[in-house]
């Protein structure tokens, strides 16, 4: 139970650690969209390990929003229109720890087909539970052990450097055993779906809300994510409370459940 309670504390803490930008979704239809992770991390890795300028050009041309978010919001090393930003970006990642992380990401995430399948299933279920919800684009990046998930304008960014496994040697220097337990590949999709659902149904004035209210709202989100994943990834007293509530109110729409005004 101590481990399970820790999971909810981690997710609540990540509300401030993850960059969540709420912007209107576009009106374009996403009918038939194939959900697959766009491998921004591969271009990033190529530039940061070899200095390949063509990779940097492709990052700026094909992923302008993602590059701006990484440079300005995640790394916070300057603005993308700074004439010196390319060299700052490259120099930042020459740290031996970050170079080791880049190599490990390349090794562990050479193939992400399993992640693609999980996202496809999760979004299909989300569209059934919350009709009309938009499917965002999903991309992978390499951060600097900062944000795990970045929610942007109809997009979800996954920082693969935060999911290298509980036994990854470098993590032992920076994270406790409990923290490392959720830094696994298996938590990528649940984490991403949690923060995407939370971005759709935010708890207004989160920092001013009572802890019980914040935990309850996260319990709702995690219960929904369990439905999306088809298993109990999260099992806390708050998800149990939501389950009991929904057993008594089986016809309640998920969108109504997720409203902060809905009291369990």
Short mmCIF file of C-alpha atoms in Angstrom, two decimals, residues 88-253:
data_model
loop_
_atom_site.label_atom_id
_atom_site.label_comp_id
_atom_site.label_asym_id
_atom_site.label_seq_id
_atom_site.Cartn_x
_atom_site.Cartn_y
_atom_site.Cartn_z
CA UNK A 88 23.98 26.53 -26.63
CA UNK A 89 21.74 23.56 -27.32
CA UNK A 90 24.62 21.41 -28.52
CA UNK A 91 26.93 22.47 -25.69
CA UNK A 92 24.26 21.79 -23.06
CA UNK A 93 24.13 18.11 -24.00
CA UNK A 94 27.89 17.56 -24.05
CA UNK A 95 27.68 16.75 -20.35
CA UNK A 96 28.88 13.16 -19.89
CA UNK A 97 25.74 12.18 -17.97
CA UNK A 98 23.47 13.42 -20.74
CA UNK A 99 25.58 11.76 -23.42
CA UNK A 100 25.24 8.47 -21.53
CA UNK A 101 21.49 8.98 -21.33
CA UNK A 102 21.24 9.65 -25.07
CA UNK A 103 23.08 6.39 -25.78
CA UNK A 104 20.82 4.47 -23.40
CA UNK A 105 17.68 5.92 -24.99
CA UNK A 106 18.91 4.85 -28.42
CA UNK A 107 19.50 1.35 -27.09
CA UNK A 108 16.30 0.84 -25.13
CA UNK A 109 13.97 2.59 -27.56
CA UNK A 110 15.25 1.39 -30.92
CA UNK A 111 11.75 -0.01 -31.34
CA UNK A 112 8.58 1.52 -29.89
CA UNK A 113 5.94 -0.56 -31.67
CA UNK A 114 4.62 -1.80 -28.31
CA UNK A 115 4.13 1.78 -27.17
CA UNK A 116 2.34 2.63 -30.43
CA UNK A 117 -0.10 -0.25 -29.90
CA UNK A 118 -0.82 0.82 -26.33
CA UNK A 119 -1.51 4.40 -27.41
CA UNK A 120 -3.78 3.22 -30.24
CA UNK A 121 -5.87 1.11 -27.88
CA UNK A 122 -5.95 3.76 -25.14
CA UNK A 123 -7.14 6.50 -27.49
CA UNK A 124 -9.75 4.25 -29.06
CA UNK A 125 -11.14 3.60 -25.59
CA UNK A 126 -10.94 7.28 -24.66
CA UNK A 127 -13.00 8.27 -27.70
CA UNK A 128 -15.67 5.78 -26.65
CA UNK A 129 -15.70 6.98 -23.05
CA UNK A 130 -15.55 10.69 -23.94
CA UNK A 131 -17.18 11.14 -27.38
CA UNK A 132 -15.76 14.01 -29.40
CA UNK A 133 -12.39 14.04 -27.67
CA UNK A 134 -9.51 14.97 -29.97
CA UNK A 135 -6.60 12.63 -30.54
CA UNK A 136 -3.31 14.53 -30.09
CA UNK A 137 -0.07 13.82 -31.86
CA UNK A 138 2.49 11.99 -29.73
CA UNK A 139 6.23 12.49 -30.00
CA UNK A 140 9.32 11.35 -28.13
CA UNK A 141 12.23 13.51 -27.04
CA UNK A 142 15.30 13.43 -24.84
CA UNK A 143 15.17 15.98 -22.05
CA UNK A 144 17.55 16.49 -19.16
CA UNK A 145 15.88 14.45 -16.41
CA UNK A 146 13.29 17.18 -15.99
CA UNK A 147 9.67 16.86 -17.20
CA UNK A 148 8.45 13.36 -17.96
CA UNK A 149 5.42 14.34 -20.03
CA UNK A 150 4.84 17.61 -21.87
CA UNK A 151 1.29 18.47 -22.86
CA UNK A 152 1.17 21.08 -25.62
CA UNK A 153 -1.15 22.32 -28.34
CA UNK A 154 -2.88 19.05 -29.32
CA UNK A 155 0.31 17.14 -28.57
CA UNK A 156 1.91 14.89 -26.00
CA UNK A 157 5.67 14.87 -25.61
CA UNK A 158 7.37 11.92 -23.91
CA UNK A 159 10.80 12.44 -22.39
CA UNK A 160 12.35 9.01 -22.84
CA UNK A 161 15.22 9.93 -20.52
CA UNK A 162 12.75 9.56 -17.62
CA UNK A 163 11.79 5.99 -18.54
CA UNK A 164 15.04 4.02 -18.60
CA UNK A 165 14.10 1.58 -15.87
CA UNK A 166 14.25 1.36 -12.09
CA UNK A 167 17.64 -0.35 -12.24
CA UNK A 168 19.27 2.16 -14.59
CA UNK A 169 22.59 2.98 -12.92
CA UNK A 170 22.51 6.77 -13.34
CA UNK A 171 19.08 7.01 -11.72
CA UNK A 172 20.52 5.73 -8.47
CA UNK A 173 22.48 8.97 -8.10
CA UNK A 174 19.45 11.22 -8.45
CA UNK A 175 16.32 9.33 -7.42
CA UNK A 176 15.10 7.29 -4.47
CA UNK A 177 14.07 3.66 -4.84
CA UNK A 178 10.41 4.63 -4.68
CA UNK A 179 10.82 7.26 -7.39
CA UNK A 180 12.62 4.79 -9.66
CA UNK A 181 9.76 2.31 -9.48
CA UNK A 182 7.64 4.47 -11.79
CA UNK A 183 10.45 5.37 -14.18
CA UNK A 184 9.80 2.28 -16.28
CA UNK A 185 8.78 1.77 -19.91
CA UNK A 186 5.47 0.34 -18.66
CA UNK A 187 4.49 3.75 -17.24
CA UNK A 188 4.93 5.76 -20.45
CA UNK A 189 1.41 5.36 -21.79
CA UNK A 190 -0.37 5.52 -18.40
CA UNK A 191 1.55 8.70 -17.50
CA UNK A 192 0.86 10.27 -20.89
CA UNK A 193 -2.84 9.43 -20.77
CA UNK A 194 -3.09 10.67 -17.17
CA UNK A 195 -1.75 14.09 -18.05
CA UNK A 196 -3.70 14.31 -21.29
CA UNK A 197 -6.96 13.51 -19.50
CA UNK A 198 -5.98 15.97 -16.77
CA UNK A 199 -5.39 18.66 -19.41
CA UNK A 200 -8.91 18.07 -20.73
CA UNK A 201 -10.46 18.13 -17.25
CA UNK A 202 -8.19 20.31 -15.11
CA UNK A 203 -8.77 21.11 -11.47
CA UNK A 204 -8.95 24.89 -11.55
CA UNK A 205 -6.75 26.74 -9.10
CA UNK A 206 -5.05 23.42 -8.34
CA UNK A 207 -2.48 24.93 -6.02
CA UNK A 208 -5.21 26.52 -3.90
CA UNK A 209 -7.35 23.39 -3.64
CA UNK A 210 -7.37 21.28 -0.48
CA UNK A 211 -5.12 18.21 -0.69
CA UNK A 212 -8.12 15.90 -0.35
CA UNK A 213 -9.77 17.56 -3.36
CA UNK A 214 -6.58 17.31 -5.41
CA UNK A 215 -6.12 13.64 -4.49
CA UNK A 216 -9.76 12.91 -5.28
CA UNK A 217 -9.48 14.54 -8.69
CA UNK A 218 -6.33 12.60 -9.48
CA UNK A 219 -8.14 9.48 -8.30
CA UNK A 220 -10.81 10.11 -10.93
CA UNK A 221 -8.18 10.59 -13.63
CA UNK A 222 -6.28 7.46 -12.62
CA UNK A 223 -9.47 5.39 -12.50
CA UNK A 224 -10.25 6.48 -16.04
CA UNK A 225 -6.69 5.69 -17.14
CA UNK A 226 -7.08 2.21 -15.66
CA UNK A 227 -10.08 1.80 -17.97
CA UNK A 228 -8.05 3.05 -20.92
CA UNK A 229 -5.20 0.63 -20.16
CA UNK A 230 -7.49 -2.31 -19.50
CA UNK A 231 -5.84 -3.02 -16.15
CA UNK A 232 -5.29 -1.47 -12.73
CA UNK A 233 -2.07 0.43 -13.26
CA UNK A 234 -3.07 2.64 -10.34
CA UNK A 235 -4.61 1.13 -7.21
CA UNK A 236 -5.09 3.60 -4.37
CA UNK A 237 -7.78 4.43 -1.86
CA UNK A 238 -8.90 7.21 -4.21
CA UNK A 239 -9.29 4.97 -7.27
CA UNK A 240 -11.17 2.54 -5.01
CA UNK A 241 -13.43 5.41 -3.93
CA UNK A 242 -14.12 6.27 -7.57
CA UNK A 243 -14.85 2.63 -8.39
CA UNK A 244 -17.38 2.44 -5.55
CA UNK A 245 -18.98 5.68 -6.70
CA UNK A 246 -19.27 4.49 -10.31
CA UNK A 247 -20.75 1.16 -9.20
CA UNK A 248 -23.57 3.19 -7.66
CA UNK A 249 -23.77 5.51 -10.69
CA UNK A 250 -23.07 3.24 -13.70
CA UNK A 251 -24.85 5.52 -16.17
CA UNK A 252 -22.83 8.62 -15.29
CA UNK A 253 -20.88 9.87 -18.35
#
